[in-house]
Coordinates of C-alpha atoms in Angstrom, one line a residue:
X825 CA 232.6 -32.3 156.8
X826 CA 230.0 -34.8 156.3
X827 CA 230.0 -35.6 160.3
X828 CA 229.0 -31.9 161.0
X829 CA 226.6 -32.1 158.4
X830 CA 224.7 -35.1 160.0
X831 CA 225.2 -33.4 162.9
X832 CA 223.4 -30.3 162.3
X833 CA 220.9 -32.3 160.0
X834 CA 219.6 -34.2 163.3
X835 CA 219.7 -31.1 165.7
X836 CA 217.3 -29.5 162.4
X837 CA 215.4 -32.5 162.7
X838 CA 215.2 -32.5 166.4
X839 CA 214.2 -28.4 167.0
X840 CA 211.6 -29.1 164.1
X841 CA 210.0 -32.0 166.2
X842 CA 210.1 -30.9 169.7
X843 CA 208.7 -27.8 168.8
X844 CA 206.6 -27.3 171.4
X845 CA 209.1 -28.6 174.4
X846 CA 211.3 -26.1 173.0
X847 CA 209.2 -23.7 173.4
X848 CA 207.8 -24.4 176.6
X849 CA 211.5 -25.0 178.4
X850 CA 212.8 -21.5 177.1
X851 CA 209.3 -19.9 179.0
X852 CA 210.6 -22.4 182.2
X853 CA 212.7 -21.4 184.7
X854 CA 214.3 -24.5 185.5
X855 CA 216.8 -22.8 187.9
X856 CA 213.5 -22.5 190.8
X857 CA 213.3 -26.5 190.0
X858 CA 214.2 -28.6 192.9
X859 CA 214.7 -31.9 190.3
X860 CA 216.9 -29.4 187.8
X861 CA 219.5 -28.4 190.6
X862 CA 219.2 -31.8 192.0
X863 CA 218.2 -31.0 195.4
X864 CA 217.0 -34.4 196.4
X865 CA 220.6 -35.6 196.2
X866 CA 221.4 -33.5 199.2
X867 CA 223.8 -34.0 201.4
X868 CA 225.6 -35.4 198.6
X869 CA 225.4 -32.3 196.8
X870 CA 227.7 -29.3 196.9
X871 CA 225.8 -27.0 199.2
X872 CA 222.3 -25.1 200.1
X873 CA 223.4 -22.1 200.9
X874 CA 222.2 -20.0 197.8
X875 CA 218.8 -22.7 197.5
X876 CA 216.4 -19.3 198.6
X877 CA 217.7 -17.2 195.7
X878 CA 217.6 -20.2 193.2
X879 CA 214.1 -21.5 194.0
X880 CA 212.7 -17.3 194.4
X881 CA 213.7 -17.3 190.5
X882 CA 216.6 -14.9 191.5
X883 CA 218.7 -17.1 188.6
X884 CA 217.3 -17.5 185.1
X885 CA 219.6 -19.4 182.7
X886 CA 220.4 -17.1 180.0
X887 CA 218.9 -17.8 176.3
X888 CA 220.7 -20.8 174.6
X889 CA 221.2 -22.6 178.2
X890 CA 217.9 -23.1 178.5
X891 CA 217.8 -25.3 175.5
X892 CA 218.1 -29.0 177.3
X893 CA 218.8 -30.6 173.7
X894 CA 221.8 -28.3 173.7
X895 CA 223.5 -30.6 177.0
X896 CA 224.9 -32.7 174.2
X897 CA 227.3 -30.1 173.6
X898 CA 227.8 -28.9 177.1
X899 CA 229.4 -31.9 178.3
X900 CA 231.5 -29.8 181.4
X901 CA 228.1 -28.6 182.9
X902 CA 229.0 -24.9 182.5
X903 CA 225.9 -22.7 182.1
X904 CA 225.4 -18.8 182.0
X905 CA 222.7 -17.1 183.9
X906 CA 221.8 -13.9 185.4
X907 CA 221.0 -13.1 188.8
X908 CA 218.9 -10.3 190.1
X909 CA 218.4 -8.6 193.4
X910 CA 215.6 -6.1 193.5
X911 CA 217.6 -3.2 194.3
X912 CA 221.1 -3.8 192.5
X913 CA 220.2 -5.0 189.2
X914 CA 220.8 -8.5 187.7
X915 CA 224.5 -9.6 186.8
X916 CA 226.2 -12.2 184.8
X917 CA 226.7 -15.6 187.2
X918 CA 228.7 -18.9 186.3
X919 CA 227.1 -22.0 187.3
X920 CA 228.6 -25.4 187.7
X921 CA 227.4 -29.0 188.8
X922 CA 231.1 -29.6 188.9
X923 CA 231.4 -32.2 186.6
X924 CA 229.9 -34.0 183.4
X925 CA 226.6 -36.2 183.5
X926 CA 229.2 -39.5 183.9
X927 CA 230.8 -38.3 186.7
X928 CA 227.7 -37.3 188.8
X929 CA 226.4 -40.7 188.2
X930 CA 229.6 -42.0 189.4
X931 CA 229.2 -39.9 192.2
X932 CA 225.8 -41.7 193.2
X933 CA 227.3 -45.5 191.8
X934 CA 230.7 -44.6 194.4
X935 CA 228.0 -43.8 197.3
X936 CA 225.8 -47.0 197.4
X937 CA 229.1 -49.2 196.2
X938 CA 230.8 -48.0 199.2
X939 CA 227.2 -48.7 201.7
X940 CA 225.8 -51.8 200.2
X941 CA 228.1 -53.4 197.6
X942 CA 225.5 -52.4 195.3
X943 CA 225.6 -49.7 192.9
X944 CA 222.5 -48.6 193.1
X945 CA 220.4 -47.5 196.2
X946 CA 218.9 -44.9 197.8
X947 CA 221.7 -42.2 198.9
X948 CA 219.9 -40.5 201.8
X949 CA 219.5 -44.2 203.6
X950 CA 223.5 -44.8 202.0
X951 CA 225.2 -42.1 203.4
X952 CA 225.4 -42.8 206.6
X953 CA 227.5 -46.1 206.1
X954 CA 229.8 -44.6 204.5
X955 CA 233.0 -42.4 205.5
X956 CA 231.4 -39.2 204.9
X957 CA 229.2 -39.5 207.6
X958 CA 231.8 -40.9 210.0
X959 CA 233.2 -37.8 211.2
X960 CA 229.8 -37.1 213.5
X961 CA 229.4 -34.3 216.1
X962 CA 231.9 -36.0 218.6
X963 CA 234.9 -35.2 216.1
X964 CA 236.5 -32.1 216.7
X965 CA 238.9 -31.1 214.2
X966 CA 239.1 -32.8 210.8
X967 CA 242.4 -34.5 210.6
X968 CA 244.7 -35.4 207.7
X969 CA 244.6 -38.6 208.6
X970 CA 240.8 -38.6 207.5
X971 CA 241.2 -37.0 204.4
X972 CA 244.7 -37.2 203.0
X973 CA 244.6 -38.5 199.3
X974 CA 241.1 -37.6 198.9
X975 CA 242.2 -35.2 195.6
X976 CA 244.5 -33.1 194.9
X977 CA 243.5 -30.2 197.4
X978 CA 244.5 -32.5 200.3
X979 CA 246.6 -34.6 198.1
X980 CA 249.3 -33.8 201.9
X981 CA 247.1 -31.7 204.0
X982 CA 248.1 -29.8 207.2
X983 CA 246.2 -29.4 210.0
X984 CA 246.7 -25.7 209.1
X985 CA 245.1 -26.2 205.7
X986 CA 242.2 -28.2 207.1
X987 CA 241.5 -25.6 210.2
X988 CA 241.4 -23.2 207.1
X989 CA 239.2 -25.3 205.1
X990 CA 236.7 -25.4 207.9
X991 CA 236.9 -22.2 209.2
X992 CA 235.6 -20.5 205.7
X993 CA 233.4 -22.7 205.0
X994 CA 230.5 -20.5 202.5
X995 CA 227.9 -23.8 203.4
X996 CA 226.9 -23.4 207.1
X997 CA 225.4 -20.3 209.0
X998 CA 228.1 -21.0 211.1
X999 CA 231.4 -20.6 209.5
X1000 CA 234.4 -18.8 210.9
X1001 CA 235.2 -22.0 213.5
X1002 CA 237.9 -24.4 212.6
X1003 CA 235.7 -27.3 215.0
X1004 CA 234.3 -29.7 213.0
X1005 CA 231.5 -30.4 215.7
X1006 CA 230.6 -27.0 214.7
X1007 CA 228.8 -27.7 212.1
X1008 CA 225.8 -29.6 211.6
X1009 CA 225.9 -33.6 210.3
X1010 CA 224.7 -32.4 206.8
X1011 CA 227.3 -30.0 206.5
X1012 CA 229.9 -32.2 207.5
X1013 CA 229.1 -34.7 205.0
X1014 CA 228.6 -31.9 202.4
X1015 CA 232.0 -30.4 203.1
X1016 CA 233.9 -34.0 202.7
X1017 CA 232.0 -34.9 199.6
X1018 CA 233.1 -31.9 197.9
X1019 CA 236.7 -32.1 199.3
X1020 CA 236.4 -36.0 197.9
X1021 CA 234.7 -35.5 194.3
X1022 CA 235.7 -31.9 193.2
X1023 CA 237.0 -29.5 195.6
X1024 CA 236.9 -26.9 193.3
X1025 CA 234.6 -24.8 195.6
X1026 CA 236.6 -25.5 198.8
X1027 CA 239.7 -23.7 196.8
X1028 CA 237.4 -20.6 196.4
X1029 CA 236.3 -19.9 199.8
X1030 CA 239.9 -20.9 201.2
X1031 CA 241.5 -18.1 199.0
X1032 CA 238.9 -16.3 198.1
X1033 CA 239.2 -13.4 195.9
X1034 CA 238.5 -10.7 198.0
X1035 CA 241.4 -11.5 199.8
X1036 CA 243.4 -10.6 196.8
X1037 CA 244.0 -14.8 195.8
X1038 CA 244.0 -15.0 191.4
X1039 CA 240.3 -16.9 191.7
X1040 CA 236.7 -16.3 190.7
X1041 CA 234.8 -15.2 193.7
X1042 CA 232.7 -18.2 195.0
X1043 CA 228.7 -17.3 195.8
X1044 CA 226.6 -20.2 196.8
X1045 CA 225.4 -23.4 195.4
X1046 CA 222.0 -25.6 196.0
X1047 CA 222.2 -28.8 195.0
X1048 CA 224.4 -29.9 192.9
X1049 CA 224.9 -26.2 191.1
X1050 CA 227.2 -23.6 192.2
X1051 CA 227.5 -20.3 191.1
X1052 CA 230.5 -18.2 191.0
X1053 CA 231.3 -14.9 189.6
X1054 CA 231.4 -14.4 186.1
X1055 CA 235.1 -12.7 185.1
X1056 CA 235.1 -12.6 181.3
X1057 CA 235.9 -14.2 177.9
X1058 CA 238.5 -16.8 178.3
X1059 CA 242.4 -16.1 177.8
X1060 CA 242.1 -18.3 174.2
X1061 CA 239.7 -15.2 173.2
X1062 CA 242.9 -13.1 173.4
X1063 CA 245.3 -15.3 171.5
X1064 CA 245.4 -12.9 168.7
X1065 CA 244.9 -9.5 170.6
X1066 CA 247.6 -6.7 170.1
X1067 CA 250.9 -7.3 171.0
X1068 CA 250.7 -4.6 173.9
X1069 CA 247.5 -6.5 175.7
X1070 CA 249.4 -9.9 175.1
X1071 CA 252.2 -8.7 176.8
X1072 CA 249.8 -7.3 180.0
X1073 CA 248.6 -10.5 180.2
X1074 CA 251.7 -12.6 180.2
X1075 CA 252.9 -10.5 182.8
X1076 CA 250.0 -11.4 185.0
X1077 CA 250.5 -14.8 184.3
X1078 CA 254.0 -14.9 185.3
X1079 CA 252.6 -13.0 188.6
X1080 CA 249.6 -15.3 189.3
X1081 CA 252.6 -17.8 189.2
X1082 CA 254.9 -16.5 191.6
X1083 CA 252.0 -15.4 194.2
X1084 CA 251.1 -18.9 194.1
X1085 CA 254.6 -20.2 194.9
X1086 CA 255.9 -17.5 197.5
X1087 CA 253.0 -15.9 199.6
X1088 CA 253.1 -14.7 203.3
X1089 CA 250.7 -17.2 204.1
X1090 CA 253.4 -20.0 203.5
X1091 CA 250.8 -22.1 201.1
X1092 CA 252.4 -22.9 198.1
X1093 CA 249.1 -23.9 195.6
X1094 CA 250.3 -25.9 192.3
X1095 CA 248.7 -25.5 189.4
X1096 CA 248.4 -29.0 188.1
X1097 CA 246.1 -28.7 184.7
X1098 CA 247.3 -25.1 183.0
X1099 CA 245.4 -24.1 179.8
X1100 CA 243.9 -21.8 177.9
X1101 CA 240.4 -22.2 179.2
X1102 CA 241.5 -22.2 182.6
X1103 CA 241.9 -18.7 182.9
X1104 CA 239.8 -15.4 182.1
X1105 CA 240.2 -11.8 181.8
X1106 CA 237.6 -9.3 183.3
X1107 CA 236.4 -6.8 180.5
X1108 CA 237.0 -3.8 182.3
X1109 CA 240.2 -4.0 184.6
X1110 CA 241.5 -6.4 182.2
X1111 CA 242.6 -8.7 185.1
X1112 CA 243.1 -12.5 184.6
X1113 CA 241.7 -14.8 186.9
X1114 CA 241.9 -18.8 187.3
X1115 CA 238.5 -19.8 186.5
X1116 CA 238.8 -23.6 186.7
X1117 CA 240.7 -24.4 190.1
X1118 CA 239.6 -28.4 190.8
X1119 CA 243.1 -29.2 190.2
X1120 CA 245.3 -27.6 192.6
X1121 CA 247.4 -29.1 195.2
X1122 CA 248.4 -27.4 198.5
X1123 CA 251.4 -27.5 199.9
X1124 CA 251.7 -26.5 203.6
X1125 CA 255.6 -25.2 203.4
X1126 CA 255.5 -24.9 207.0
X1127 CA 254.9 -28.5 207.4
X1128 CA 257.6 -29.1 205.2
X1129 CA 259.8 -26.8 207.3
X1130 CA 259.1 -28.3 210.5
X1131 CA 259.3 -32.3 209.2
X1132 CA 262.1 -32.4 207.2
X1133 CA 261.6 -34.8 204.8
X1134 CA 264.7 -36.2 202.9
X1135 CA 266.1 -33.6 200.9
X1136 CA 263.5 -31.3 201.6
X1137 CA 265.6 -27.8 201.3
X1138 CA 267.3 -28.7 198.1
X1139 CA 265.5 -26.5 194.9
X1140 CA 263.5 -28.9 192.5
X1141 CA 263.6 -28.2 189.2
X1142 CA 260.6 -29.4 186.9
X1143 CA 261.3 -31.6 184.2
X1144 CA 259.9 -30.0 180.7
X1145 CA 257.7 -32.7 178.6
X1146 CA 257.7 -32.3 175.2
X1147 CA 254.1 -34.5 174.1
X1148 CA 252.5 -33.6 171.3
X1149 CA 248.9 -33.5 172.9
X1150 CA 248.1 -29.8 174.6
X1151 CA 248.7 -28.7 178.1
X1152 CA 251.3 -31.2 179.1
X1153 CA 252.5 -30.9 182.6
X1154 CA 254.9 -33.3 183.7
X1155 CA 255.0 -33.3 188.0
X1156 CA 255.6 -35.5 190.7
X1157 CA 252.9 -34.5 194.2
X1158 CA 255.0 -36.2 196.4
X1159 CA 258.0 -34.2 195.5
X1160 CA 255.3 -31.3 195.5
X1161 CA 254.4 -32.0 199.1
X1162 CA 257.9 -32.7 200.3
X1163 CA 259.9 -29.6 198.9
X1164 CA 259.9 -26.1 200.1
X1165 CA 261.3 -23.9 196.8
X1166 CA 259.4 -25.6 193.6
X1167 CA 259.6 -24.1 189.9
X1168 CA 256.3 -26.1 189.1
X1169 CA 254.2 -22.4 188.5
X1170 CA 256.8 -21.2 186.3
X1171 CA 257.4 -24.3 184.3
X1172 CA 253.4 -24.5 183.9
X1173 CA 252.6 -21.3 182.9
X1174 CA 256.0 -20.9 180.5
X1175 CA 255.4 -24.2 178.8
X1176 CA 251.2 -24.1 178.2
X1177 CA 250.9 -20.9 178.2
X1178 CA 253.4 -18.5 177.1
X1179 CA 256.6 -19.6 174.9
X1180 CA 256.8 -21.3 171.5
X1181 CA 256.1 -24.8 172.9
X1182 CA 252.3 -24.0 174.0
X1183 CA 249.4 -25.0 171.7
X1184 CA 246.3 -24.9 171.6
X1185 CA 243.2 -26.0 169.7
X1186 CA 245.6 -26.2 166.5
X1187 CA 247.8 -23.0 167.0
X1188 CA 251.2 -23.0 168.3
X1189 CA 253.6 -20.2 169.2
X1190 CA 252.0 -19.2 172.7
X1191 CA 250.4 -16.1 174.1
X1192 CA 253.6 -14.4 173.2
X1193 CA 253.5 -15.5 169.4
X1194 CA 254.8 -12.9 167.0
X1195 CA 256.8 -10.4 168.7
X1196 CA 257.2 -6.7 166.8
X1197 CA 260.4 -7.5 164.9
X1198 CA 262.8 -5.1 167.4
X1199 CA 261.7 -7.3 170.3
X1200 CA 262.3 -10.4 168.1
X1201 CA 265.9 -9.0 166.7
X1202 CA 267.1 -8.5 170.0
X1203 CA 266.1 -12.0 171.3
X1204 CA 266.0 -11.9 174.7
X1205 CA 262.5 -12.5 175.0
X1206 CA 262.9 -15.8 173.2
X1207 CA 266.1 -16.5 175.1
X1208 CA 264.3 -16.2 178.6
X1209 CA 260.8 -17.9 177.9
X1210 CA 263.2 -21.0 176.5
X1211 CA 264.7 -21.2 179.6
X1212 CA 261.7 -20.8 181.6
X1213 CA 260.3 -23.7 179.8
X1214 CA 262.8 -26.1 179.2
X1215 CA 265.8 -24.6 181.2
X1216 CA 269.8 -25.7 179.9
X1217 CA 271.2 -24.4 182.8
X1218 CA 270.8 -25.5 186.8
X1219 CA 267.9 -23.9 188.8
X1220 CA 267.8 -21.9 185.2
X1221 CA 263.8 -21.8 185.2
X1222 CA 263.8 -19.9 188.6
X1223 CA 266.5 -17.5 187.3
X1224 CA 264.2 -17.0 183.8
X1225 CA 261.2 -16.8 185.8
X1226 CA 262.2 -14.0 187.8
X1227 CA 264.3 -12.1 184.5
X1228 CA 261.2 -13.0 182.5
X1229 CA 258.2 -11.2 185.1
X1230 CA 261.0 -7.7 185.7
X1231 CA 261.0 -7.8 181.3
X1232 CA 257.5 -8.5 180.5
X1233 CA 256.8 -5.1 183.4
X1234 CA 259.3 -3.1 181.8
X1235 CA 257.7 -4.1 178.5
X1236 CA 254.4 -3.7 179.7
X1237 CA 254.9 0.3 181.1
X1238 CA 256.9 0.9 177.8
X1239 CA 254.0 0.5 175.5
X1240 CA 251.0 2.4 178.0

């Protein structure tokens, strides 16, 4: 208690004194600011593709976010704005440097450690010593070889992943070819930056939700800002919503999981950091979407097909991991990368999301909490979310999984 009264004592003490700043940065619009979106760190930055509507003032930050004193408290880089086009209207926008203050400064330190030793320098003169820029305009294709291990996204590439990677890439005038040589040395060393530090963006134009993938639609970035579509309030908002919506939304859930394991496009795409805040639900179709996707793997199951690695066709059962911190996950990626029928989705979304063994931010009991007392007499609910999340029986979790998606559908047309 006395903490958050200190706390709010100094931020009192610090409106009252920078007054005028304040003042003068809410009139701003530091969104048209080449230092703001750090421009000058390009091509180490995520893009430039959306730099014309950000510096025309298309993109004003909304209220609050323009409040710098506030970036104590905004330690993922998340900020609200709205962006206008003269005929359509402005429109709620999400926009993201892709990771906190730290980590962009470990970005630069990583840069000039791996050109000069040093970790400082200056990166434009850096970059081309390092790996980033060694793929020039004599490489054709980017191989796994290059980038395998990078991050999770390419944690065991295919060439089919990377082609894809490539080919929609939202950063170049130029996109819709798979050749590397292509696109232009900036973009190169744009593309293999982000793949490198937080791929995030590289997930949404890959699967991009127009296409019908469970993601916020991607739009552009400049700098080190991107901006995707706002969806909604976050899933945690709906924790305590009626039982019917809950339901809805665990259904989705269970169906966000399964599209991501078994699509006709033979990418399985693990989830490997499920919570509460990862996911969002648009206000008027009520659909959820993942809204934080840095942390997926890719799985080519094609690859896996055609390689054979040991034991590669036998099902692989998730081991549940009962810690006491929230939004465990318990997962081997070379086991991800080397089999082609996985229950990782299922476990994931079962066990941080849905049954009695999620928690979050001090509640417990999962999206599906409370049940009306019929559903909770009969106990079948209970019965099949246990199983989905710590199975008894073998290959149990796929067998809930699939039980627990027909329920929740059945339950979901019972109560519209």
């Amino acid at each position: 208690r006395y903490v958050k009264l200190a706390v709010l004592g100094s931020l009192a003490a610090a409106l009252v004194l920078n007054t005028h700043s304040l003042l003068a940065s809410l009139q701003r619009n530091e969104l048209s600011e080449r230092r703001f979106l750090q421009l000058n760190k390009c091509p180490a930055c995520w893009g430039t593709s959306w730099c014309r509507k950000f510096l025309n003032g298309q993109l004003r930050l909304e209220s609050w976010g323009r409040l710098r004193l506030l970036d104590f408290f905004n330690v993922k880089n998340v900020y609200f704005a709205r962006y206008g086009e003269p005929r359509e209207g402005s429109r709620r926008v999400v926009l993201k440097r892709l990771g906190s203050a730290q980590e962009l400064a470990d970005i630069d330190t990583k840069i000039c450690r791996r050109a000069t030793g040093r970790g400082r320098c200056d990166l434009l003169q850096a970059l081309p010593a390092t790996e980033f820029a060694s793929l020039n305009g004599d490489v054709r294709l980017l191989t796994p070889g290059a980038v395998e291990g990078w991050s999770d996204l390419v944690h065991c590439p295919s060439q089919r992943l990377l082609d894809r990677l490539v080919r929609r890439y939202a950063e170049t005038k130029d996109s819709g070819s798979f050749l590397l040589r292509n696109l232009k040395d900036s973009e190169r060393m744009q593309l293999l930056i982000t793949l490198a530090f937080n791929p995030e963006p590289l997930v949404l134009q890959s699967f991009p939700s127009d296409e019908g993938w469970p993601f916020a639609k991607y739009l552009g970035a400049c700098g080190r800002m991107v901006a995707v579509n706002y969806v909604g309030e976050e899933l945690w908002s709906y924790f305590n919503a009626p039982w019917e919506k809950r339901v809805d939304l665990a259904w989705q859930l269970m169906e966000i999981a399964e599209q991501l394991t078994n699509n006709d496009f033979e990418f399985a795409l693990y989830l490997l950091d499920v919570s509460f805040d990862n996911f969002a639900v648009g206000p008027r179709d009520g659909k959820v979407i993942i809204v934080d996707a840095e942390n997926v793997l890719v799985a080519d199951k094609r690859l896996i097909r055609q390689n054979k690695p040991e034991n590669w066709d036998v099902w692989y059962e998730s081991k549940f991991d009962d810690c006491d911190k929230e939004a465990c996950l318990s997962f081997s990626k070379e086991i991800l990368c080397a089999r082609v029928t996985v229950d990782h989705n299922y476990y994931a979304i079962c066990q941080n999301l849905l049954s009695r063994h999620a928690t979050w931010r001090g509640t417990s009991g999962g999206l599906l909490h409370d049940p009306p007392a019929e559903i909770a007499k009969d106990g079948h609910l209970e019965a099949l979310l246990d199983e989905c999340a710590n199975p008894k029986k073998r290959y149990g979790r796929f067998q809930a999984a699939k039980e627990l998606r027909e329920y929740l559908a059945q339950l979901s047309n019972n109560v519209r």
